[in-house]
Amino acid sequence: SYTADIISTVEFNHSGELLATGDKGGRVVIFQQEQENKTQSHSRGEYNVYSTFQSHEPEFDYLKSLEIEEKINKIRWLPQKNAAQFLLSTNDKTIKLWKISERDKRPEGYNLKEEDGRYRDPTTVTTLRVPVFRPMDLMVEASPRRIFANAHTYHINSISINSDYETYLSADDLRINLWHLEITDRSFNIVDIKPANMEELTEVITAAEFHPNSCNTFVYSSSKGTIRLCDMRASALCDRHSKLFEEPEDPSNRSFFSEIISSISDVKFSHSGRYMMTRDYLSVKIWDLNMENRPVETYQVHEYLRSKLCSLYENDCIFDKFECCWNGSDSIVMTGSYNNFFRMFDRNTKRDITLEASRENNKPRTVLKPRKVCASGKRKKDEISVDSLDFNKKILHTAWHPKENIIAVATTNNLYIFQDKMN
Amino acid sequence: QEKETLSPERAEEAKLKAKYPTLAQKPGGSDFLMKRLQKGQKYFDSGDYNMAEAKMKNKQLPSAGPDKNLVTGDHIPTPQDLPQRKPSLLTSKLAG
């Protein structure tokens, strides 16, 4: 299938009314939730396409001989301040601020212009009229308002908007920059882990996020499984962390794969700001910001893959970067897996569930059936064995509505939106 | 000498080393980091570029544009030959 359709990021806006997706072809598609229909009180509104636009184009940096993909790595919404919506979208090198606005009326009745825009011969004008606004079919327009370019030598993996709503950070493999949303010709470097001698490189930055409430605090994760919390009040360059979160490893268990599978692919603060969640290859960990030496909760996503690491290394799947997300009340966390499976963990009941996003379950209002993978031994009916899993069907990107139990799950090139059954 | 039962991870490591005995002794990490940092790099340096240019003199320029998998030094697209991206489809499949 057409590879440009591969979904590369999914994000709800702050109200949950809008859902943005970015793809490998550099496009952004925004869905809008229908207003609740009073006659259909048994379901929440559906999401329909609201706007679609080309955010980034492929580029070639001739000086460095570098191909720059147009793939959208991340989208982050700004909170809504007026009628228009704003979002940041980024590819490997350039971040753009997009304004999405609605137009539902147009001026008509100009004296000097025809309705189609042609100018009238002034000598034919005999009376004057006052132009008025008349309703028109809703048009949604996206326009780029700011382009933040040329600040990253390496590939951007994260953007995060500060709780001050004025600044945001962008992180690449070795550096993190702080921007002001209004200013495109300057950014401040706040983290730089590039060694003087590149041969001494041992770890890279894999994700970064601002704290949801403290505008001076942010975290960044590494390929070695550590998370550093930094306070921008401490110094201009936050190379020295305020806190270092790392789970001690059992040295006798160390293997060739240990570091690769410990690499953190995503880090997300809880809405409360008290916890943060990290995703590594096999698990999801919840950290209490007050405790650096180990996570408070660990959830196994697909432990059965531990005995398949050799083949997962050979087919490169071991480098897949899964994301994770919290529900609105921070009681449930969700992440994707292979075979179009995704997993949810309830932090209170300690129950977990595996669900599948596939066309077979595609009929609206079908209740999803829990799935189960059989790691070894006799496979029960309805279970799927590890060797039958399709590793090409990966769910890397998922999002949870900020207020309701509505989730968006992206398979390779399809988007699924699920909501919980209402009685 | 007693043989310990290997943890699943160590067993997988043994499998990998049996398949690829020359795999670096240091734990997987740095090689991947360098590969990750160099993503998108088409030519190593101008020497690489000139090598490819010399080879290209004896070859016809492919009309479809360079294969992404070509080893650098074997092919050299001029800026005009870089793969022309298909015109952007304004509608992605999701919006269709």
PDB file of N, CA and C in Angstrom, chain A residues 42-133:
ATOM      1  N   HIS A  42     -27.245   7.379  23.235  1.00  0.00           N
ATOM      2  CA  HIS A  42     -26.484   6.209  23.659  1.00  0.00           C
ATOM      3  C   HIS A  42     -25.066   6.205  23.113  1.00  0.00           C
ATOM      4  N   SER A  43     -24.740   7.207  22.326  1.00  0.00           N
ATOM      5  CA  SER A  43     -23.340   7.236  21.878  1.00  0.00           C
ATOM      6  C   SER A  43     -22.845   8.657  21.772  1.00  0.00           C
ATOM      7  N   ARG A  44     -21.579   8.786  21.980  1.00  0.00           N
ATOM      8  CA  ARG A  44     -20.972  10.100  21.821  1.00  0.00           C
ATOM      9  C   ARG A  44     -20.781  10.368  20.337  1.00  0.00           C
ATOM     10  N   GLY A  45     -20.512  11.619  20.011  1.00  0.00           N
ATOM     11  CA  GLY A  45     -20.372  11.982  18.614  1.00  0.00           C
ATOM     12  C   GLY A  45     -19.249  11.242  17.915  1.00  0.00           C
ATOM     13  N   GLU A  46     -19.446  11.028  16.638  1.00  0.00           N
ATOM     14  CA  GLU A  46     -18.415  10.411  15.818  1.00  0.00           C
ATOM     15  C   GLU A  46     -17.378  11.445  15.411  1.00  0.00           C
ATOM     16  N   TYR A  47     -16.235  10.961  15.020  1.00  0.00           N
ATOM     17  CA  TYR A  47     -15.183  11.853  14.527  1.00  0.00           C
ATOM     18  C   TYR A  47     -15.188  11.850  13.008  1.00  0.00           C
ATOM     19  N   ASN A  48     -15.292  13.020  12.436  1.00  0.00           N
ATOM     20  CA  ASN A  48     -15.277  13.154  10.975  1.00  0.00           C
ATOM     21  C   ASN A  48     -14.141  14.078  10.559  1.00  0.00           C
ATOM     22  N   VAL A  49     -13.724  13.931   9.325  1.00  0.00           N
ATOM     23  CA  VAL A  49     -12.618  14.760   8.840  1.00  0.00           C
ATOM     24  C   VAL A  49     -13.015  16.230   8.879  1.00  0.00           C
ATOM     25  N   TYR A  50     -12.142  17.022   9.445  1.00  0.00           N
ATOM     26  CA  TYR A  50     -12.407  18.455   9.644  1.00  0.00           C
ATOM     27  C   TYR A  50     -11.496  19.290   8.745  1.00  0.00           C
ATOM     28  N   SER A  51     -10.222  18.863   8.686  1.00  0.00           N
ATOM     29  CA  SER A  51      -9.268  19.615   7.875  1.00  0.00           C
ATOM     30  C   SER A  51      -8.118  18.703   7.497  1.00  0.00           C
ATOM     31  N   THR A  52      -7.562  18.920   6.323  1.00  0.00           N
ATOM     32  CA  THR A  52      -6.369  18.170   5.963  1.00  0.00           C
ATOM     33  C   THR A  52      -5.438  19.089   5.189  1.00  0.00           C
ATOM     34  N   PHE A  53      -4.161  19.032   5.502  1.00  0.00           N
ATOM     35  CA  PHE A  53      -3.216  19.917   4.828  1.00  0.00           C
ATOM     36  C   PHE A  53      -1.825  19.297   4.805  1.00  0.00           C
ATOM     37  N   GLN A  54      -1.039  19.789   3.884  1.00  0.00           N
ATOM     38  CA  GLN A  54       0.341  19.327   3.747  1.00  0.00           C
ATOM     39  C   GLN A  54       1.199  20.161   4.683  1.00  0.00           C
ATOM     40  N   SER A  55       1.734  19.537   5.708  1.00  0.00           N
ATOM     41  CA  SER A  55       2.504  20.291   6.685  1.00  0.00           C
ATOM     42  C   SER A  55       3.969  20.438   6.271  1.00  0.00           C
ATOM     43  N   HIS A  56       4.581  19.322   5.904  1.00  0.00           N
ATOM     44  CA  HIS A  56       6.005  19.346   5.559  1.00  0.00           C
ATOM     45  C   HIS A  56       6.239  18.676   4.211  1.00  0.00           C
ATOM     46  N   GLU A  57       7.286  19.150   3.527  1.00  0.00           N
ATOM     47  CA  GLU A  57       7.688  18.562   2.255  1.00  0.00           C
ATOM     48  C   GLU A  57       9.068  17.925   2.425  1.00  0.00           C
ATOM     49  N   PRO A  58       9.398  16.948   1.580  1.00  0.00           N
ATOM     50  CA  PRO A  58      10.752  16.383   1.697  1.00  0.00           C
ATOM     51  C   PRO A  58      11.779  17.417   1.248  1.00  0.00           C
ATOM     52  N   GLU A  59      12.955  17.364   1.843  1.00  0.00           N
ATOM     53  CA  GLU A  59      14.010  18.306   1.482  1.00  0.00           C
ATOM     54  C   GLU A  59      15.312  17.551   1.327  1.00  0.00           C
ATOM     55  N   PHE A  60      16.249  18.197   0.623  1.00  0.00           N
ATOM     56  CA  PHE A  60      17.595  17.636   0.542  1.00  0.00           C
ATOM     57  C   PHE A  60      18.567  18.731   0.945  1.00  0.00           C
ATOM     58  N   ASP A  61      19.329  18.476   1.973  1.00  0.00           N
ATOM     59  CA  ASP A  61      20.330  19.440   2.418  1.00  0.00           C
ATOM     60  C   ASP A  61      21.594  19.165   1.613  1.00  0.00           C
ATOM     61  N   TYR A  62      21.855  20.004   0.621  1.00  0.00           N
ATOM     62  CA  TYR A  62      22.993  19.753  -0.270  1.00  0.00           C
ATOM     63  C   TYR A  62      24.311  19.887   0.457  1.00  0.00           C
ATOM     64  N   LEU A  63      24.370  20.811   1.393  1.00  0.00           N
ATOM     65  CA  LEU A  63      25.630  21.045   2.096  1.00  0.00           C
ATOM     66  C   LEU A  63      26.054  19.808   2.878  1.00  0.00           C
ATOM     67  N   LYS A  64      25.091  19.173   3.530  1.00  0.00           N
ATOM     68  CA  LYS A  64      25.428  18.017   4.353  1.00  0.00           C
ATOM     69  C   LYS A  64      25.127  16.697   3.659  1.00  0.00           C
ATOM     70  N   SER A  65      24.606  16.808   2.444  1.00  0.00           N
ATOM     71  CA  SER A  65      24.216  15.600   1.722  1.00  0.00           C
ATOM     72  C   SER A  65      23.253  14.760   2.548  1.00  0.00           C
ATOM     73  N   LEU A  66      22.225  15.383   2.994  1.00  0.00           N
ATOM     74  CA  LEU A  66      21.308  14.743   3.916  1.00  0.00           C
ATOM     75  C   LEU A  66      19.880  14.827   3.392  1.00  0.00           C
ATOM     76  N   GLU A  67      19.245  13.672   3.325  1.00  0.00           N
ATOM     77  CA  GLU A  67      17.838  13.661   2.944  1.00  0.00           C
ATOM     78  C   GLU A  67      17.003  13.946   4.169  1.00  0.00           C
ATOM     79  N   ILE A  68      16.068  14.875   4.049  1.00  0.00           N
ATOM     80  CA  ILE A  68      15.216  15.197   5.181  1.00  0.00           C
ATOM     81  C   ILE A  68      13.803  14.743   4.858  1.00  0.00           C
ATOM     82  N   GLU A  69      13.373  13.746   5.625  1.00  0.00           N
ATOM     83  CA  GLU A  69      12.035  13.180   5.420  1.00  0.00           C
ATOM     84  C   GLU A  69      10.950  14.169   5.784  1.00  0.00           C
ATOM     85  N   GLU A  70       9.824  14.047   5.101  1.00  0.00           N
ATOM     86  CA  GLU A  70       8.700  14.925   5.423  1.00  0.00           C
ATOM     87  C   GLU A  70       7.808  14.334   6.510  1.00  0.00           C
ATOM     88  N   LYS A  71       8.134  13.146   6.928  1.00  0.00           N
ATOM     89  CA  LYS A  71       7.311  12.460   7.928  1.00  0.00           C
ATOM     90  C   LYS A  71       7.107  13.326   9.171  1.00  0.00           C
ATOM     91  N   ILE A  72       5.864  13.401   9.636  1.00  0.00           N
ATOM     92  CA  ILE A  72       5.539  14.178  10.827  1.00  0.00           C
ATOM     93  C   ILE A  72       5.852  13.315  12.050  1.00  0.00           C
ATOM     94  N   ASN A  73       6.816  13.758  12.842  1.00  0.00           N
ATOM     95  CA  ASN A  73       7.180  12.970  14.015  1.00  0.00           C
ATOM     96  C   ASN A  73       6.237  13.200  15.180  1.00  0.00           C
ATOM     97  N   LYS A  74       5.856  14.463  15.383  1.00  0.00           N
ATOM     98  CA  LYS A  74       4.971  14.766  16.500  1.00  0.00           C
ATOM     99  C   LYS A  74       4.074  15.942  16.155  1.00  0.00           C
ATOM    100  N   ILE A  75       2.881  15.914  16.757  1.00  0.00           N
ATOM    101  CA  ILE A  75       1.963  17.050  16.722  1.00  0.00           C
ATOM    102  C   ILE A  75       1.600  17.375  18.169  1.00  0.00           C
ATOM    103  N   ARG A  76       1.620  18.654  18.496  1.00  0.00           N
ATOM    104  CA  ARG A  76       1.156  19.059  19.828  1.00  0.00           C
ATOM    105  C   ARG A  76       0.220  20.243  19.656  1.00  0.00           C
ATOM    106  N   TRP A  77      -0.909  20.196  20.336  1.00  0.00           N
ATOM    107  CA  TRP A  77      -1.892  21.272  20.252  1.00  0.00           C
ATOM    108  C   TRP A  77      -1.608  22.357  21.278  1.00  0.00           C
ATOM    109  N   LEU A  78      -1.896  23.587  20.899  1.00  0.00           N
ATOM    110  CA  LEU A  78      -1.893  24.664  21.885  1.00  0.00           C
ATOM    111  C   LEU A  78      -3.285  24.724  22.485  1.00  0.00           C
ATOM    112  N   PRO A  79      -3.408  25.191  23.725  1.00  0.00           N
ATOM    113  CA  PRO A  79      -4.761  25.353  24.268  1.00  0.00           C
ATOM    114  C   PRO A  79      -5.459  26.459  23.485  1.00  0.00           C
ATOM    115  N   GLN A  80      -6.764  26.325  23.381  1.00  0.00           N
ATOM    116  CA  GLN A  80      -7.487  27.275  22.548  1.00  0.00           C
ATOM    117  C   GLN A  80      -7.666  28.612  23.254  1.00  0.00           C
ATOM    118  N   LYS A  81      -7.288  29.691  22.563  1.00  0.00           N
ATOM    119  CA  LYS A  81      -7.403  31.032  23.157  1.00  0.00           C
ATOM    120  C   LYS A  81      -8.476  31.863  22.491  1.00  0.00           C
ATOM    121  N   ASN A  82      -8.755  31.533  21.226  1.00  0.00           N
ATOM    122  CA  ASN A  82      -9.797  32.276  20.511  1.00  0.00           C
ATOM    123  C   ASN A  82     -10.476  31.324  19.535  1.00  0.00           C
ATOM    124  N   ALA A  83     -11.120  31.853  18.529  1.00  0.00           N
ATOM    125  CA  ALA A  83     -11.894  30.983  17.646  1.00  0.00           C
ATOM    126  C   ALA A  83     -11.025  30.002  16.881  1.00  0.00           C
ATOM    127  N   ALA A  84      -9.775  30.380  16.628  1.00  0.00           N
ATOM    128  CA  ALA A  84      -8.918  29.519  15.830  1.00  0.00           C
ATOM    129  C   ALA A  84      -8.245  28.470  16.705  1.00  0.00           C
ATOM    130  N   GLN A  85      -7.757  27.395  16.051  1.00  0.00           N
ATOM    131  CA  GLN A  85      -7.003  26.357  16.746  1.00  0.00           C
ATOM    132  C   GLN A  85      -5.557  26.438  16.268  1.00  0.00           C
ATOM    133  N   PHE A  86      -4.627  26.153  17.153  1.00  0.00           N
ATOM    134  CA  PHE A  86      -3.226  26.168  16.770  1.00  0.00           C
ATOM    135  C   PHE A  86      -2.573  24.854  17.149  1.00  0.00           C
ATOM    136  N   LEU A  87      -1.703  24.372  16.271  1.00  0.00           N
ATOM    137  CA  LEU A  87      -0.923  23.195  16.630  1.00  0.00           C
ATOM    138  C   LEU A  87       0.507  23.341  16.116  1.00  0.00           C
ATOM    139  N   LEU A  88       1.398  22.621  16.778  1.00  0.00           N
ATOM    140  CA  LEU A  88       2.781  22.529  16.320  1.00  0.00           C
ATOM    141  C   LEU A  88       2.957  21.170  15.677  1.00  0.00           C
ATOM    142  N   SER A  89       3.584  21.143  14.504  1.00  0.00           N
ATOM    143  CA  SER A  89       3.901  19.861  13.883  1.00  0.00           C
ATOM    144  C   SER A  89       5.380  19.890  13.533  1.00  0.00           C
ATOM    145  N   THR A  90       6.024  18.748  13.643  1.00  0.00           N
ATOM    146  CA  THR A  90       7.450  18.732  13.353  1.00  0.00           C
ATOM    147  C   THR A  90       7.853  17.504  12.553  1.00  0.00           C
ATOM    148  N   ASN A  91       8.842  17.690  11.673  1.00  0.00           N
ATOM    149  CA  ASN A  91       9.490  16.545  11.049  1.00  0.00           C
ATOM    150  C   ASN A  91      10.871  16.422  11.702  1.00  0.00           C
ATOM    151  N   ASP A  92      11.844  15.842  11.025  1.00  0.00           N
ATOM    152  CA  ASP A  92      13.153  15.659  11.647  1.00  0.00           C
ATOM    153  C   ASP A  92      13.895  16.969  11.921  1.00  0.00           C
ATOM    154  N   LYS A  93      13.569  18.020  11.178  1.00  0.00           N
ATOM    155  CA  LYS A  93      14.404  19.223  11.266  1.00  0.00           C
ATOM    156  C   LYS A  93      13.670  20.526  11.545  1.00  0.00           C
ATOM    157  N   THR A  94      12.395  20.593  11.163  1.00  0.00           N
ATOM    158  CA  THR A  94      11.689  21.872  11.192  1.00  0.00           C
ATOM    159  C   THR A  94      10.362  21.753  11.908  1.00  0.00           C
ATOM    160  N   ILE A  95      10.101  22.726  12.784  1.00  0.00           N
ATOM    161  CA  ILE A  95       8.833  22.761  13.514  1.00  0.00           C
ATOM    162  C   ILE A  95       7.988  23.876  12.928  1.00  0.00           C
ATOM    163  N   LYS A  96       6.695  23.610  12.783  1.00  0.00           N
ATOM    164  CA  LYS A  96       5.816  24.636  12.223  1.00  0.00           C
ATOM    165  C   LYS A  96       4.604  24.856  13.123  1.00  0.00           C
ATOM    166  N   LEU A  97       4.218  26.113  13.246  1.00  0.00           N
ATOM    167  CA  LEU A  97       3.001  26.454  13.981  1.00  0.00           C
ATOM    168  C   LEU A  97       1.898  26.690  12.962  1.00  0.00           C
ATOM    169  N   TRP A  98       0.838  25.923  13.062  1.00  0.00           N
ATOM    170  CA  TRP A  98      -0.267  26.017  12.115  1.00  0.00           C
ATOM    171  C   TRP A  98      -1.493  26.613  12.787  1.00  0.00           C
ATOM    172  N   LYS A  99      -2.154  27.495  12.050  1.00  0.00           N
ATOM    173  CA  LYS A  99      -3.421  28.057  12.521  1.00  0.00           C
ATOM    174  C   LYS A  99      -4.529  27.426  11.705  1.00  0.00           C
ATOM    175  N   ILE A 100      -5.501  26.895  12.417  1.00  0.00           N
ATOM    176  CA  ILE A 100      -6.644  26.290  11.729  1.00  0.00           C
ATOM    177  C   ILE A 100      -7.860  27.107  12.073  1.00  0.00           C
ATOM    178  N   SER A 101      -8.445  27.727  11.063  1.00  0.00           N
ATOM    179  CA  SER A 101      -9.583  28.608  11.344  1.00  0.00           C
ATOM    180  C   SER A 101     -10.753  28.290  10.435  1.00  0.00           C
ATOM    181  N   GLU A 102     -11.904  28.635  10.934  1.00  0.00           N
ATOM    182  CA  GLU A 102     -13.139  28.377  10.198  1.00  0.00           C
ATOM    183  C   GLU A 102     -13.619  29.654   9.541  1.00  0.00           C
ATOM    184  N   ARG A 103     -14.182  29.448   8.387  1.00  0.00           N
ATOM    185  CA  ARG A 103     -14.804  30.586   7.714  1.00  0.00           C
ATOM    186  C   ARG A 103     -16.207  30.121   7.338  1.00  0.00           C
ATOM    187  N   ASP A 104     -17.210  30.788   7.869  1.00  0.00           N
ATOM    188  CA  ASP A 104     -18.572  30.359   7.543  1.00  0.00           C
ATOM    189  C   ASP A 104     -19.430  31.496   7.004  1.00  0.00           C
ATOM    190  N   LYS A 105     -18.789  32.611   6.692  1.00  0.00           N
ATOM    191  CA  LYS A 105     -19.533  33.670   6.018  1.00  0.00           C
ATOM    192  C   LYS A 105     -18.585  34.412   5.094  1.00  0.00           C
ATOM    193  N   ARG A 106     -19.144  35.027   4.095  1.00  0.00           N
ATOM    194  CA  ARG A 106     -18.320  35.794   3.169  1.00  0.00           C
ATOM    195  C   ARG A 106     -19.038  37.091   2.824  1.00  0.00           C
ATOM    196  N   PRO A 107     -18.230  38.094   2.527  1.00  0.00           N
ATOM    197  CA  PRO A 107     -18.829  39.393   2.208  1.00  0.00           C
ATOM    198  C   PRO A 107     -19.377  39.395   0.785  1.00  0.00           C
ATOM    199  N   GLU A 108     -20.539  39.958   0.645  1.00  0.00           N
ATOM    200  CA  GLU A 108     -21.139  40.069  -0.689  1.00  0.00           C
ATOM    201  C   GLU A 108     -21.688  41.465  -0.879  1.00  0.00           C
ATOM    202  N   GLY A 109     -21.786  41.838  -2.122  1.00  0.00           N
ATOM    203  CA  GLY A 109     -22.397  43.141  -2.421  1.00  0.00           C
ATOM    204  C   GLY A 109     -21.391  44.268  -2.488  1.00  0.00           C
ATOM    205  N   TYR A 110     -20.184  43.988  -2.942  1.00  0.00           N
ATOM    206  CA  TYR A 110     -19.217  45.061  -3.140  1.00  0.00           C
ATOM    207  C   TYR A 110     -19.693  45.968  -4.273  1.00  0.00           C
ATOM    208  N   ASN A 111     -19.291  47.191  -4.185  1.00  0.00           N
ATOM    209  CA  ASN A 111     -19.689  48.142  -5.244  1.00  0.00           C
ATOM    210  C   ASN A 111     -18.760  48.058  -6.445  1.00  0.00           C
ATOM    211  N   LEU A 112     -17.494  47.801  -6.221  1.00  0.00           N
ATOM    212  CA  LEU A 112     -16.540  47.866  -7.318  1.00  0.00           C
ATOM    213  C   LEU A 112     -16.130  46.510  -7.854  1.00  0.00           C
ATOM    214  N   LYS A 113     -16.606  45.457  -7.195  1.00  0.00           N
ATOM    215  CA  LYS A 113     -16.227  44.102  -7.640  1.00  0.00           C
ATOM    216  C   LYS A 113     -17.463  43.285  -7.925  1.00  0.00           C
ATOM    217  N   GLU A 114     -17.386  42.453  -8.983  1.00  0.00           N
ATOM    218  CA  GLU A 114     -18.452  41.470  -9.193  1.00  0.00           C
ATOM    219  C   GLU A 114     -18.308  40.357  -8.145  1.00  0.00           C
ATOM    220  N   GLU A 115     -19.306  39.502  -8.096  1.00  0.00           N
ATOM    221  CA  GLU A 115     -19.242  38.402  -7.129  1.00  0.00           C
ATOM    222  C   GLU A 115     -18.096  37.455  -7.415  1.00  0.00           C
ATOM    223  N   ASP A 116     -17.690  37.341  -8.691  1.00  0.00           N
ATOM    224  CA  ASP A 116     -16.592  36.421  -8.994  1.00  0.00           C
ATOM    225  C   ASP A 116     -15.228  37.082  -8.845  1.00  0.00           C
ATOM    226  N   GLY A 117     -15.190  38.325  -8.394  1.00  0.00           N
ATOM    227  CA  GLY A 117     -13.916  38.968  -8.135  1.00  0.00           C
ATOM    228  C   GLY A 117     -13.452  39.947  -9.194  1.00  0.00           C
ATOM    229  N   ARG A 118     -14.055  39.883 -10.372  1.00  0.00           N
ATOM    230  CA  ARG A 118     -13.643  40.821 -11.421  1.00  0.00           C
ATOM    231  C   ARG A 118     -14.066  42.233 -11.041  1.00  0.00           C
ATOM    232  N   TYR A 119     -13.222  43.154 -11.430  1.00  0.00           N
ATOM    233  CA  TYR A 119     -13.537  44.541 -11.122  1.00  0.00           C
ATOM    234  C   TYR A 119     -14.586  45.090 -12.092  1.00  0.00           C
ATOM    235  N   ARG A 120     -15.506  45.852 -11.552  1.00  0.00           N
ATOM    236  CA  ARG A 120     -16.541  46.477 -12.396  1.00  0.00           C
ATOM    237  C   ARG A 120     -16.007  47.780 -12.973  1.00  0.00           C
ATOM    238  N   ASP A 121     -16.496  48.086 -14.088  1.00  0.00           N
ATOM    239  CA  ASP A 121     -16.181  49.376 -14.692  1.00  0.00           C
ATOM    240  C   ASP A 121     -16.852  50.464 -13.844  1.00  0.00           C
ATOM    241  N   PRO A 122     -16.067  51.323 -13.231  1.00  0.00           N
ATOM    242  CA  PRO A 122     -16.650  52.294 -12.295  1.00  0.00           C
ATOM    243  C   PRO A 122     -17.717  53.174 -12.943  1.00  0.00           C
ATOM    244  N   THR A 123     -17.613  53.361 -14.241  1.00  0.00           N
ATOM    245  CA  THR A 123     -18.607  54.241 -14.858  1.00  0.00           C
ATOM    246  C   THR A 123     -19.991  53.590 -14.924  1.00  0.00           C
ATOM    247  N   THR A 124     -20.046  52.248 -14.673  1.00  0.00           N
ATOM    248  CA  THR A 124     -21.351  51.592 -14.700  1.00  0.00           C
ATOM    249  C   THR A 124     -22.027  51.594 -13.342  1.00  0.00           C
ATOM    250  N   VAL A 125     -21.315  52.098 -12.360  1.00  0.00           N
ATOM    251  CA  VAL A 125     -21.902  52.093 -11.009  1.00  0.00           C
ATOM    252  C   VAL A 125     -22.817  53.293 -10.867  1.00  0.00           C
ATOM    253  N   THR A 126     -24.092  53.021 -10.627  1.00  0.00           N
ATOM    254  CA  THR A 126     -25.041  54.123 -10.515  1.00  0.00           C
ATOM    255  C   THR A 126     -25.593  54.277  -9.103  1.00  0.00           C
ATOM    256  N   THR A 127     -25.587  53.170  -8.347  1.00  0.00           N
ATOM    257  CA  THR A 127     -26.046  53.286  -6.960  1.00  0.00           C
ATOM    258  C   THR A 127     -24.981  52.676  -6.053  1.00  0.00           C
ATOM    259  N   LEU A 128     -25.046  53.024  -4.802  1.00  0.00           N
ATOM    260  CA  LEU A 128     -24.133  52.454  -3.814  1.00  0.00           C
ATOM    261  C   LEU A 128     -24.903  51.513  -2.905  1.00  0.00           C
ATOM    262  N   ARG A 129     -24.234  50.467  -2.514  1.00  0.00           N
ATOM    263  CA  ARG A 129     -24.859  49.571  -1.534  1.00  0.00           C
ATOM    264  C   ARG A 129     -23.834  49.229  -0.461  1.00  0.00           C
ATOM    265  N   VAL A 130     -24.317  48.765   0.656  1.00  0.00           N
ATOM    266  CA  VAL A 130     -23.414  48.382   1.741  1.00  0.00           C
ATOM    267  C   VAL A 130     -23.170  46.883   1.652  1.00  0.00           C
ATOM    268  N   PRO A 131     -21.911  46.466   1.505  1.00  0.00           N
ATOM    269  CA  PRO A 131     -21.647  45.012   1.477  1.00  0.00           C
ATOM    270  C   PRO A 131     -22.067  44.380   2.795  1.00  0.00           C
ATOM    271  N   VAL A 132     -22.555  43.159   2.728  1.00  0.00           N
ATOM    272  CA  VAL A 132     -22.947  42.455   3.951  1.00  0.00           C
ATOM    273  C   VAL A 132     -22.298  41.074   3.971  1.00  0.00           C
ATOM    274  N   PHE A 133     -22.217  40.502   5.167  1.00  0.00           N
ATOM    275  CA  PHE A 133     -21.729  39.126   5.299  1.00  0.00           C
ATOM    276  C   PHE A 133     -22.900  38.179   5.132  1.00  0.00           C
TER     277      PHE A 133
END
